[in-house]
Amino acid sequence: MTSITTATRFGEVVEASVERLVAQCHQLYESPALGTLVRAGSPDGDQSAVYGVVSGVETASLDPSRRAVARGADAASEEEIYREHPQLEQLLRTDVTVTVLGHINGTSLNQYLPPLPPRVHTFMYACASDEVRRFTERLDFLALLTSMRTPTGDDVLAAVLRQASTAHEQPNEFLMRAGRAVASLLGGDMPRLNAVLQRLPL
Amino acid sequence: MNNDFPFDEEVDPASPIGVVVGGSVSRGLEVRLHAGAAAEELKVGTFVTVQGQQSRFFGIVTDLDLASADPRFAATAPNASPAIADILSGTSTFAIAKVTPTLALSSMEEAPKPARSLPGHFAKVRRATNDDVQAVFGSEDDRHVFIGSPLDMEDSRVCLDLAELVKRSNGVFGKSGTGKSFLTRILLAGLAQRNVATNLIFDMHSEYGWGARSETGYEVKGLKQIAGARVAVASLDEEDARRRGVSTDFIVQIGYDEIEPEDIAILAPTLNITDLGVQAAYSLVRHFKNNWVSSFLAIDDMQGLADQLHESQSTLDALRRRLAQFQRFGFLSEGGVQGKGAVATLMDYLDRGIHVVLEFGRYGDSLAAYLLVANLITRRIHDQYRRRTEEALASSGKEPLPLVITIEEAHRFLSPQLANQTIFGTIAREMRKYHVTLLVVDQRPSGIDQEVMSQVGTRIICQLDNDRDVDAVLTGAPGARELKTVLSRLEAQQQALIFGHALPMPVVVRTRNYDQSFYSEFSGGFDDMLTVEAQRKKDKEDLFG
């Protein structure tokens, strides 16, 4: 994945809680990848930006009561479907689920849940490389990820580490360090630990 | 953090090995080792220190254990890639070292004392430094002799307290070829040089007086060659000494009239004499009074004698057959000895502070000869010392210089059957009441009576191969269970576990070298030794700047 030099705005918060955000992408299908470090709130002068990672990406119908319908029975390719039905762009949406990992409180960056969630319609940004590197220097946020009791939690964890490693000068060294921190957190759970470590490019 | 302690990460960052994570006074501390090669290099027997809040604790590593946070680890281990193994080591998988904290040095005191408390969790553990060794074992001086270095610490010196050593009987144990003789030579040279006691050595295989050839084939010097005029070599076998080209200071001859029934008792197992035979000996003495051995061996009418003594003839016949072996011993003379006699001559030397090595020559191969002579001479010498001590106490006069008697094959003298009957058992039990103690050298400590073993003050133990010997030699030792693992891991040569009165705590040492520098250090008195040391240091500085 190529490194991003500046933060990229990709969507808006449509649901917000202290531990979880849902953001809708401005463009269909244009969401950051699973595991990307994202920020709710502008980086310039904003006192209460909230950090999180993409823990889910979903594309579905805008109207929850109306499902998407298969249209390609006579089409030759998938692109043809979209060409023949330009209204699809308006009927579908891509949503991103974000697990909150930290926030900025004045000048200090804290790797625990914020006191209040961001407001709805706050802009969401995918963080730039050096922002990722700064955030992941400390590994305290791993505790929040390992305690996610979702079926995909460990996959998300692995994705976060994979993405974050590319922002560091020595990705392998970062992965080893993070791996040890995860090993300490998962402590006795060897199968789970193995599953996470095997998803890392070590 | 107590600033008086030189225990500082900056001072010695290289050797922290782990932190305390559990343990008890009875079973020792559990130390979780930091990951890395350092864990693999840590040996059982290594001397370590533990930094508590107010005291520094000293101990040795007594066991090592590999553990994992998850009991399912063994099932998933084969799938781990090298990178994963690297991540897991030190986090989910780790090594635990058991450390028995024996001594504690509190920040307010000068010298370490036996540890009665424990450091807390998270206390840092590291390898001992040379300063630690010196704080615990002291430096070389007129009562401490350098005997070896702790494991992996070639620059440090463990010193034995000789004054404490001779307050009790002591033992050097180990199977053949492990270096017992070298350790014994070092001890004897130390005792001789520091003038802490006089030595009488019953040298079975002519190893201690003049030089010998070591197992690897090179020459090693004996006490006579090192200490010269302060050592006298006596021999039972003049011919043997001549053949070897060594000079002896006097030849030992023993008269038949000096043999007593107690001497027969100690020979009973070796010569196959029954209890009845031993009893008969006592009857014979009552009957013949002096010269009973000569008279008995010369008797014609055995039946008549048997009737007179109310003993069975077959017993007497058997006894005579066994005792006839004495006629092969050239050092025994039937007519008694002229002049002063061996014991008086020995006492002369000992009184002048001269150490005596008694060589057995060809008779060293005869266990019966060794037992007979050692027992007989010791009995009489002990008797002399007892008398002198009692006289000195009565008249507040000068007490005799302490005497250390060295015997080999000690289990023959101190077996459970004989320990109560022989002078050696008595000496061991009465400790230093009459200024006589033993230095026993033995490869079969399981053959030694347990009560006697528990009286052995300081034990120097080389490798032993038999479980029973290991158990026997640790009888009555504090922390025996932990020391057992250490003992079973000793290397075959030049390593010994030492504990007892002469040391503040048990320690595993690599024995110092017995070589030219040793000879030159011990050839003079203690002051001369300091001069030699100083000269050597100066030479080293001149050479290396």
XYZ file of C-alpha atoms in Angstrom:
747
model
C 0.000 0.000 0.000
C 1.424 3.391 -0.890
C 2.005 5.770 1.970
C -0.329 8.742 2.238
C 1.381 12.034 2.889
C -1.658 14.008 3.894
C -4.840 12.996 5.596
C -7.613 12.146 3.180
C -11.210 12.991 3.883
C -13.459 10.111 2.973
C -16.804 10.498 4.741
C -18.966 11.704 7.591
C -20.055 10.347 10.932
C -23.637 9.123 10.750
C -23.723 7.253 14.121
C -21.572 8.035 17.122
C -20.901 6.503 20.531
C -17.824 6.662 22.736
C -16.612 3.245 21.590
C -17.945 2.981 18.067
C -18.581 5.231 15.084
C -20.345 4.562 11.794
C -19.320 6.793 8.891
C -20.832 6.957 5.452
C -18.391 7.401 2.602
C -18.916 10.341 0.293
C -18.176 8.148 -2.714
C -19.538 4.669 -3.169
C -16.823 2.050 -2.674
C -14.229 4.661 -1.757
C -13.486 3.724 1.796
C -10.206 3.144 3.585
C -9.170 -0.488 3.941
C -9.848 -2.674 6.968
C -7.452 -1.765 9.760
C -6.698 1.762 8.629
C -6.167 4.358 11.321
C -8.816 7.066 10.905
C -9.696 10.299 12.641
C -13.014 12.037 13.283
C -12.470 15.745 13.268
C -10.110 18.118 11.533
C -6.464 18.070 12.465
C -6.135 21.850 12.435
C -6.809 23.461 15.770
C -9.625 21.042 16.642
C -9.582 20.315 20.352
C -11.314 16.981 20.374
C -10.417 14.754 17.480
C -11.178 11.083 18.026
C -8.963 8.278 16.680
C -10.091 4.837 15.654
C -9.527 1.985 13.229
C -11.714 0.686 10.452
C -13.181 -2.489 11.834
C -15.830 -3.062 9.220
C -16.764 -1.902 5.699
C -20.247 -2.512 4.359
C -21.962 -1.647 1.106
C -25.749 -2.007 1.062
C -28.970 -0.333 -0.027
C -29.616 3.178 1.262
C -33.083 2.183 2.252
C -32.810 -0.673 4.701
C -36.219 -1.959 3.780
C -35.304 -2.300 0.102
C -32.554 -4.745 -0.726
C -30.372 -4.484 -3.835
C -31.665 -6.634 -6.679
C -29.652 -8.698 -9.121
C -29.661 -7.027 -12.523
C -27.019 -8.709 -14.547
C -28.838 -11.688 -15.976
C -28.410 -10.341 -19.525
C -25.308 -8.240 -18.933
C -21.949 -9.267 -20.300
C -19.889 -7.758 -17.450
C -20.315 -6.113 -14.080
C -19.352 -2.691 -15.446
C -22.251 -2.981 -17.885
C -24.693 -3.249 -14.999
C -23.487 0.011 -13.576
C -23.523 1.674 -16.971
C -27.078 0.604 -17.695
C -28.320 1.550 -14.209
C -26.714 4.868 -13.258
C -29.178 5.339 -10.402
C -27.434 2.630 -8.454
C -24.888 5.185 -7.234
C -27.730 6.951 -5.478
C -29.433 3.866 -4.111
C -26.383 2.209 -2.546
C -24.080 3.421 0.189
C -20.737 2.332 1.638
C -20.531 2.502 5.396
C -17.460 2.186 7.540
C -17.553 0.958 11.143
C -14.847 2.489 13.306
C -13.633 1.163 16.671
C -12.521 4.069 18.811
C -8.961 3.743 20.159
C -8.059 7.164 21.430
C -8.527 10.902 21.329
C -6.741 14.191 21.566
C -7.366 16.045 24.788
C -5.917 19.511 24.362
C -2.348 18.697 23.406
C -2.027 15.198 24.736
C -2.855 12.099 22.786
C -4.597 9.495 24.934
C -5.004 5.887 23.943
C -8.267 5.268 25.739
C -11.927 6.096 25.149
C -12.894 9.770 24.866
C -15.202 11.398 27.400
C -17.738 12.252 24.704
C -18.328 10.983 21.184
C -17.899 13.264 18.159
C -20.973 14.882 16.690
C -22.879 13.424 13.762
C -21.688 14.839 10.423
C -18.136 15.237 11.705
C -15.746 14.678 8.791
C -13.770 11.440 8.810
C -10.159 11.387 7.651
C -7.815 8.537 6.822
C -4.603 9.375 8.673
C -1.344 10.145 6.919
C 1.720 7.963 7.375
C 3.533 9.995 9.962
C 0.335 10.472 11.928
C 0.012 6.669 11.963
C 3.603 6.300 13.049
C 3.199 8.785 15.885
C 0.027 7.148 17.100
C 1.421 3.626 17.059
C 4.688 4.461 18.858
C 2.816 3.527 21.988
C 0.964 0.236 21.967
C -1.564 0.852 24.756
C -4.411 0.858 22.240
C -3.907 -2.861 21.699
C -5.779 -3.566 24.921
C -8.976 -2.104 23.433
C -8.580 -4.221 20.305
C -7.896 -7.495 22.082
C -10.920 -7.043 24.285
C -13.306 -6.599 21.339
C -15.514 -9.596 21.670
C -16.586 -9.683 18.048
C -16.035 -12.654 15.742
C -13.773 -10.549 13.538
C -11.878 -8.879 16.367
C -8.613 -10.735 15.876
C -8.681 -10.211 12.125
C -9.117 -6.509 12.724
C -6.204 -6.557 15.120
C -3.983 -8.224 12.555
C -5.133 -5.773 9.863
C -4.337 -2.805 12.108
C -0.827 -4.065 12.715
C -0.222 -4.842 9.055
C -1.349 -1.356 8.015
C 0.544 0.377 10.792
C 3.798 -1.427 10.080
C 4.078 0.181 6.653
C 4.244 3.615 8.281
C 7.334 2.658 10.272
C 10.890 2.753 9.022
C 11.467 -0.819 10.093
C 8.146 -2.612 9.633
C 9.477 -5.936 10.839
C 10.826 -4.493 14.058
C 7.451 -2.843 14.704
C 5.613 -6.094 14.087
C 7.873 -8.002 16.495
C 7.371 -5.370 19.168
C 3.620 -5.314 18.643
C 3.568 -9.113 18.548
C 5.170 -9.284 21.985
C 2.687 -6.778 23.354
C -0.197 -8.849 21.964
C 1.361 -12.003 23.415
C 1.418 -10.392 26.830
C -2.205 -9.272 26.505
C -3.485 -12.609 25.277
C -1.295 -14.299 27.872
C -2.566 -17.787 28.173
C -4.518 -18.057 24.965
C -2.101 -19.820 22.640
C -4.467 -20.744 19.751
C -5.756 -17.187 19.562
C -2.274 -15.751 19.721
C -1.073 -18.077 16.994
C -4.032 -17.084 14.789
C -3.165 -13.396 15.110
C 0.572 -13.854 14.603
C 0.062 -16.002 11.526
C -1.820 -13.127 9.882
C 1.232 -10.899 10.157
C 3.886 -10.807 7.423
C 6.701 -11.862 9.745
C 16.192 3.453 46.076
C 19.009 3.090 48.566
C 21.910 5.093 47.277
C 24.460 3.370 49.472
C 24.296 0.284 47.389
C 26.500 0.074 44.351
C 23.662 -1.845 42.776
C 22.736 0.409 39.957
C 21.659 -0.268 36.412
C 24.335 2.079 35.160
C 27.102 0.407 37.147
C 26.444 -3.085 35.916
C 23.815 -3.157 33.184
C 25.140 -6.275 31.595
C 24.111 -8.963 33.959
C 20.504 -8.621 35.198
C 18.918 -11.964 34.653
C 15.338 -11.717 35.868
C 12.804 -10.677 38.478
C 11.280 -12.447 41.471
C 7.749 -13.647 40.740
C 7.085 -15.982 43.669
C 8.580 -18.471 46.079
C 8.839 -19.341 49.743
C 11.463 -19.614 52.445
C 11.280 -23.392 52.429
C 11.440 -23.897 48.678
C 13.351 -20.868 47.476
C 12.553 -17.939 45.220
C 11.050 -18.252 41.765
C 12.778 -15.927 39.372
C 11.338 -15.295 35.945
C 14.287 -14.986 33.608
C 14.491 -12.331 30.919
C 14.293 -13.727 27.424
C 17.370 -14.276 25.352
C 20.603 -16.174 25.307
C 21.323 -15.195 28.906
C 18.668 -17.659 30.023
C 20.320 -20.547 28.242
C 23.710 -19.660 29.676
C 22.550 -19.589 33.277
C 23.753 -22.724 35.014
C 22.568 -24.526 38.062
C 25.014 -23.529 40.794
C 25.569 -19.957 39.579
C 26.039 -17.405 42.322
C 23.409 -14.629 42.103
C 22.224 -11.645 44.095
C 18.668 -10.408 44.654
C 18.068 -6.758 45.388
C 15.327 -6.293 47.972
C 14.037 -3.016 49.382
C 16.468 -2.866 52.272
C 18.737 -5.844 51.894
C 20.688 -7.577 49.238
C 20.251 -11.330 49.220
C 22.836 -13.865 48.061
C 22.135 -17.343 46.828
C 22.791 -19.937 44.175
C 20.566 -21.135 41.361
C 19.287 -24.546 42.399
C 16.893 -25.429 39.586
C 15.707 -24.284 36.173
C 12.239 -24.738 34.783
C 10.630 -23.979 31.418
C 7.063 -22.768 31.688
C 4.364 -21.326 29.505
C 1.371 -19.182 30.290
C -0.887 -21.594 28.447
C -0.884 -25.322 29.133
C -1.939 -25.854 25.515
C 1.379 -24.489 24.345
C 2.865 -27.907 23.687
C 0.057 -28.723 21.266
C 0.593 -25.629 19.089
C 4.364 -25.362 19.345
C 5.296 -27.333 16.201
C 3.403 -24.842 14.013
C 5.316 -21.845 15.207
C 7.552 -20.079 12.702
C 10.920 -18.759 13.945
C 9.497 -15.239 14.169
C 6.578 -16.426 16.241
C 8.894 -18.430 18.474
C 10.911 -15.268 18.959
C 7.805 -13.296 19.924
C 6.569 -15.965 22.278
C 9.836 -16.448 24.143
C 9.892 -14.265 27.182
C 6.197 -13.383 26.882
C 4.041 -16.483 26.797
C 6.917 -18.896 27.262
C 9.638 -18.238 29.784
C 12.158 -19.820 32.081
C 11.896 -19.863 35.847
C 15.013 -20.199 37.953
C 14.837 -21.374 41.550
C 17.158 -19.442 43.813
C 17.712 -20.247 47.473
C 18.530 -16.976 49.263
C 20.984 -18.010 51.945
C 22.503 -14.735 53.104
C 21.205 -11.215 53.436
C 23.234 -8.048 53.707
C 21.189 -5.194 55.058
C 22.157 -1.646 54.225
C 22.855 -0.955 57.877
C 25.253 -3.790 58.522
C 28.787 -4.688 57.663
C 28.673 -8.392 57.068
C 26.057 -10.680 55.552
C 23.913 -12.734 57.907
C 21.770 -15.810 57.300
C 18.621 -14.745 55.479
C 15.429 -15.023 57.510
C 13.147 -13.048 55.225
C 12.430 -12.802 51.528
C 12.719 -10.035 48.986
C 9.385 -9.010 47.463
C 7.894 -9.568 44.042
C 9.632 -7.703 41.235
C 12.975 -7.739 43.088
C 15.727 -7.647 40.500
C 18.062 -10.603 40.243
C 21.477 -10.504 38.667
C 24.696 -12.454 38.529
C 27.043 -11.773 41.414
C 29.986 -9.489 40.856
C 33.510 -9.822 42.171
C 32.602 -7.325 44.873
C 29.720 -9.512 45.976
C 32.000 -12.540 46.221
C 34.409 -10.583 48.319
C 31.677 -9.234 50.578
C 30.439 -12.749 51.283
C 33.565 -14.870 51.311
C 36.163 -12.374 52.416
C 39.582 -11.861 50.955
C 42.727 -13.845 51.357
C 44.448 -13.254 54.628
C 46.142 -15.171 57.385
C 43.067 -17.238 58.050
C 41.369 -17.353 54.639
C 42.719 -19.365 51.758
C 41.633 -19.035 48.133
C 40.241 -22.347 47.021
C 38.496 -21.651 43.706
C 36.240 -19.364 41.688
C 32.448 -19.363 41.455
C 30.993 -20.663 38.188
C 31.753 -18.421 35.218
C 33.594 -15.932 37.400
C 37.249 -16.711 36.846
C 38.428 -13.446 38.363
C 36.686 -13.926 41.675
C 38.086 -15.786 44.635
C 36.141 -17.905 47.065
C 38.067 -18.116 50.313
C 37.702 -20.802 52.972
C 37.948 -19.724 56.594
C 40.662 -22.054 57.853
C 40.194 -21.151 61.494
C 36.543 -22.193 61.280
C 37.467 -25.212 59.182
C 39.640 -26.832 61.834
C 37.059 -26.389 64.553
C 35.399 -29.506 63.184
C 36.210 -32.604 61.210
C 35.823 -32.109 57.454
C 35.416 -34.188 54.345
C 36.424 -34.212 50.690
C 34.119 -36.474 48.685
C 33.826 -37.479 45.061
C 34.253 -40.460 42.805
C 37.680 -41.354 41.457
C 39.191 -38.964 38.988
C 37.164 -35.919 39.988
C 40.028 -34.053 41.597
C 39.684 -34.976 45.286
C 43.442 -35.321 45.611
C 44.015 -31.844 44.203
C 41.509 -30.297 46.542
C 43.048 -32.140 49.452
C 46.517 -30.946 48.488
C 45.285 -27.376 48.266
C 43.668 -27.623 51.701
C 46.710 -29.203 53.268
C 49.067 -26.683 51.707
C 46.819 -23.921 53.012
C 46.715 -25.369 56.520
C 50.453 -25.851 56.463
C 51.262 -22.384 55.278
C 48.894 -20.458 57.520
C 49.993 -22.460 60.551
C 46.443 -22.977 61.637
C 47.048 -26.634 62.531
C 49.583 -29.393 62.122
C 48.821 -32.175 59.691
C 49.282 -35.916 59.914
C 48.462 -37.555 56.616
C 48.024 -41.287 56.130
C 48.982 -41.324 52.471
C 47.760 -44.574 50.979
C 49.038 -44.182 47.438
C 51.988 -41.852 47.970
C 50.162 -38.867 46.507
C 50.695 -36.146 49.040
C 54.268 -36.244 50.261
C 56.435 -36.274 47.209
C 55.281 -35.550 43.676
C 52.971 -37.815 41.767
C 51.864 -38.199 38.230
C 48.365 -36.932 37.589
C 45.829 -38.823 35.461
C 46.687 -36.723 32.438
C 50.308 -37.637 32.833
C 52.006 -34.523 34.069
C 53.926 -34.153 37.266
C 52.351 -32.580 40.302
C 54.345 -31.541 43.311
C 53.770 -32.881 46.778
C 53.705 -31.085 50.094
C 57.321 -31.881 50.797
C 58.409 -30.275 47.546
C 56.286 -27.205 48.147
C 56.815 -26.619 51.828
C 60.278 -28.107 52.267
C 61.507 -28.236 55.816
C 58.058 -27.744 57.284
C 57.031 -31.202 56.101
C 58.477 -34.569 57.118
C 57.883 -37.669 55.053
C 57.795 -40.969 56.925
C 57.506 -44.348 55.248
C 56.511 -47.885 56.100
C 58.383 -49.198 53.085
C 62.050 -48.202 52.930
C 62.653 -50.176 49.776
C 59.860 -48.446 47.927
C 61.151 -45.023 48.865
C 64.612 -45.958 47.641
C 63.252 -47.251 44.391
C 61.329 -44.052 43.773
C 64.394 -42.049 44.571
C 62.775 -40.007 47.303
C 64.207 -39.308 50.701
C 62.371 -40.100 53.879
C 62.798 -38.413 57.208
C 62.206 -41.588 59.166
C 61.118 -45.162 58.667
C 58.108 -46.354 60.620
C 58.349 -49.665 62.360
C 55.605 -51.034 64.557
C 56.056 -53.758 67.076
C 53.643 -56.622 67.476
C 53.456 -55.614 71.097
C 51.774 -52.352 70.069
C 48.769 -54.080 68.529
C 45.646 -54.144 70.670
C 42.306 -55.930 70.276
C 40.675 -52.673 69.133
C 42.945 -52.824 66.102
C 41.682 -56.327 65.378
C 38.124 -55.067 65.590
C 38.667 -52.509 62.860
C 40.286 -55.149 60.670
C 37.476 -57.637 61.166
C 35.483 -56.829 57.980
C 38.589 -56.688 55.797
C 40.280 -59.791 57.161
C 37.047 -61.683 57.466
C 37.270 -62.146 61.201
C 34.014 -62.973 62.914
C 32.693 -61.357 66.064
C 33.730 -64.470 67.924
C 37.223 -63.971 66.617
C 37.285 -60.415 67.917
C 36.053 -61.568 71.293
C 38.744 -64.183 71.335
C 41.348 -61.469 70.822
C 40.225 -59.799 74.021
C 40.512 -63.139 75.825
C 43.988 -63.590 74.443
C 45.116 -60.252 75.798
C 43.810 -61.080 79.222
C 45.663 -64.363 79.068
C 48.992 -63.428 77.536
C 49.162 -59.842 78.693
C 51.931 -58.201 76.607
C 53.130 -59.698 73.350
C 49.864 -61.536 72.970
C 50.098 -61.500 69.182
C 53.555 -63.071 69.050
C 52.679 -65.589 71.727
C 49.422 -66.504 70.037
C 50.971 -66.939 66.607
C 53.678 -69.183 68.102
C 51.435 -71.440 70.184
C 51.700 -75.181 69.577
C 48.860 -76.523 71.619
C 45.826 -74.731 70.283
C 43.445 -77.186 71.883
C 44.959 -76.592 75.298
C 44.703 -72.849 74.857
C 41.094 -73.145 73.709
C 40.219 -75.041 76.857
C 41.974 -72.538 79.076
C 40.190 -69.586 77.541
C 36.837 -71.342 77.175
C 36.884 -70.485 73.473
C 36.277 -72.902 70.632
C 39.329 -74.193 68.883
C 37.966 -73.520 65.453
C 37.543 -69.844 66.335
C 41.141 -69.638 67.499
C 42.398 -71.493 64.452
C 40.521 -69.169 62.159
C 41.818 -66.158 64.025
C 45.388 -67.372 63.803
C 45.074 -67.946 60.076
C 43.855 -64.396 59.601
C 46.470 -62.852 61.817
C 49.197 -64.802 60.068
C 48.873 -62.218 57.314
C 50.711 -59.833 59.587
C 53.841 -61.762 58.883
C 53.796 -60.350 55.386
C 53.949 -56.798 56.669
C 57.581 -55.813 56.691
C 56.934 -52.830 58.930
C 55.760 -55.034 61.751
C 58.486 -56.470 63.878
C 57.882 -59.338 66.204
C 60.417 -58.398 68.744
C 59.124 -54.901 69.273
C 61.046 -51.804 68.164
C 64.234 -50.329 69.413
C 64.508 -46.770 70.480
C 61.716 -44.290 70.661
C 59.071 -45.949 68.571
C 57.063 -44.561 65.731
C 54.453 -42.724 67.741
C 56.953 -40.862 69.890
C 58.920 -39.815 66.824
C 55.757 -38.586 65.167
C 54.797 -36.599 68.236
C 58.237 -34.983 68.209
C 57.681 -33.675 64.724
C 54.128 -32.568 65.384
C 55.152 -30.746 68.535
C 57.627 -28.731 66.549
C 54.860 -27.750 64.158
C 56.186 -29.967 61.392
C 53.598 -31.705 59.248
C 54.004 -35.433 58.676
C 53.072 -37.466 55.623
C 53.150 -41.208 56.251
C 53.682 -43.092 52.999
C 52.701 -46.725 52.741
C 54.732 -47.780 49.727
C 53.712 -51.197 48.556
C 51.552 -51.639 51.642
C 49.210 -48.992 50.268
C 47.693 -51.745 48.179
C 46.789 -53.666 51.288
C 43.685 -52.311 52.888
C 44.457 -54.278 56.038
C 47.835 -52.588 56.401
C 46.298 -49.151 55.915
C 43.562 -49.733 58.452
C 45.885 -51.292 60.986
C 48.550 -48.604 60.900
C 46.196 -45.630 60.689
C 44.063 -46.898 63.522
C 46.934 -47.878 65.753
C 48.897 -44.662 65.362
C 45.842 -42.450 65.614
C 44.698 -44.149 68.752
C 47.985 -43.475 70.470
C 48.368 -39.954 69.219
C 44.856 -39.106 70.268
C 45.632 -40.496 73.665
C 48.634 -38.156 73.924
C 46.592 -35.169 72.909
C 43.870 -36.039 75.355
C 46.341 -36.210 78.170
C 47.953 -32.957 77.243
C 44.674 -31.144 76.920
C 43.541 -32.375 80.307
C 46.840 -31.400 81.861
C 46.716 -27.987 80.262
C 43.197 -27.444 81.556
C 44.180 -28.572 85.029
C 47.203 -26.318 85.227
C 45.997 -23.558 82.904
C 49.006 -24.339 80.774
C 49.443 -24.127 77.037
C 47.093 -26.323 75.069
C 48.501 -28.376 72.217
C 48.408 -27.029 68.644
C 45.385 -28.396 66.778
C 46.068 -31.528 64.751
C 44.306 -32.535 61.555
C 44.508 -36.212 60.630
C 43.889 -37.009 56.987
C 42.559 -40.463 56.153
C 41.512 -41.914 52.820
C 38.950 -44.657 52.210
C 37.189 -43.161 55.179
C 34.130 -45.348 54.813
C 36.271 -48.279 55.932
C 36.971 -46.536 59.216
C 33.624 -44.902 59.755
C 31.051 -47.431 58.633
C 27.980 -47.762 60.854
C 29.377 -50.963 62.338
C 32.730 -49.491 63.214
C 31.924 -45.865 63.949
C 31.237 -46.605 67.586
C 34.263 -48.793 68.082
C 37.088 -46.962 66.432
C 39.057 -43.951 67.431
C 38.017 -42.217 64.251
C 34.368 -42.352 65.153
C 35.263 -40.990 68.558
C 37.299 -38.140 67.145
C 34.522 -37.208 64.750
C 31.944 -37.142 67.498
C 33.910 -35.316 70.131
C 34.630 -32.509 67.697
C 37.665 -30.570 68.824
C 37.559 -31.421 72.462
C 41.141 -32.640 72.463
C 42.367 -30.552 69.571
C 42.290 -33.410 67.094
C 40.055 -33.356 64.018
C 39.796 -35.437 60.878
C 39.998 -34.665 57.207
C 38.288 -37.600 55.514
C 38.775 -38.257 51.835
C 36.268 -40.717 50.435
C 34.501 -41.846 47.285
C 31.732 -43.769 48.964
C 30.058 -41.487 51.487
C 27.056 -43.797 51.665
C 29.326 -46.149 53.573
C 29.881 -43.639 56.362
C 27.763 -43.712 59.474
C 25.088 -41.023 59.297
C 25.701 -39.655 62.733
C 29.358 -39.180 61.923
C 28.467 -37.543 58.617
C 26.284 -35.025 60.354
C 29.308 -34.065 62.478
C 31.382 -33.290 59.415
C 31.679 -29.533 59.594
C 32.637 -28.569 56.070
C 31.999 -30.764 53.058
C 33.778 -30.383 49.760
C 31.965 -32.503 47.226
C 33.081 -33.359 43.709
C 31.021 -35.319 41.249
C 29.337 -38.414 42.667
C 27.650 -40.938 40.428
C 25.553 -42.860 42.897
C 22.243 -41.557 44.173
C 22.826 -43.066 47.599
C 26.166 -41.333 47.868
C 24.531 -38.039 46.941
C 21.870 -38.472 49.614
C 24.430 -39.566 52.183
C 26.755 -36.653 51.650
C 23.903 -34.159 52.045
C 22.733 -35.661 55.359
C 21.922 -32.978 57.828
C 22.764 -30.143 55.445
C 20.350 -27.215 55.389
C 18.625 -26.909 52.025
C 19.655 -30.466 51.104
C 16.861 -30.946 48.605
C 17.857 -27.932 46.555
C 21.553 -28.775 46.756
C 20.858 -32.226 45.364
C 20.052 -30.845 41.907
C 23.186 -28.714 41.981
C 25.283 -31.693 43.014
C 23.925 -33.902 40.266
C 25.031 -31.343 37.662
C 28.643 -30.938 38.707
C 31.170 -31.381 35.957
C 33.463 -34.338 36.124
C 36.598 -32.382 36.841
C 37.772 -29.407 38.741
C 34.339 -28.545 40.102
C 33.095 -28.901 43.647
C 30.142 -27.927 45.781
C 31.356 -26.626 49.121
C 29.272 -25.873 52.171
C 29.598 -25.941 55.921
C 31.276 -24.081 58.735
C 34.154 -22.720 56.747
C 31.858 -20.868 54.338
C 28.989 -18.470 55.004
C 26.894 -20.101 52.275
C 27.019 -23.065 49.889
C 28.780 -22.343 46.620
C 29.911 -24.193 43.518
C 33.528 -23.499 42.623
C 35.893 -24.262 39.871
C 38.953 -25.417 41.814
C 41.987 -23.204 41.527
C 44.837 -24.547 39.459
C 47.464 -26.625 41.192
C 50.456 -25.459 39.207
C 53.669 -23.501 39.292
C 52.057 -20.332 40.542
C 50.421 -22.302 43.345
C 53.751 -23.857 44.312
C 55.481 -20.505 44.467
C 52.663 -18.987 46.510
C 52.711 -21.716 49.112
C 56.398 -22.479 49.379
C 57.037 -19.846 51.971
C 55.058 -18.499 54.874
C 51.993 -16.317 54.453
C 54.024 -13.133 54.327
C 56.201 -14.591 51.643
C 53.063 -15.405 49.733
C 51.963 -11.791 49.845
C 55.340 -10.809 48.447
C 55.019 -13.337 45.644
C 51.526 -12.026 44.847
C 52.669 -8.441 44.851
C 55.562 -9.306 42.588
C 53.294 -11.097 40.188
C 50.904 -8.128 40.054
C 53.803 -5.812 39.400
C 55.133 -8.043 36.651
C 51.725 -8.086 35.051
C 51.486 -4.312 35.166
C 54.949 -3.897 33.720
C 54.050 -6.216 30.922
C 50.629 -4.916 30.075
C 50.843 -1.346 31.286
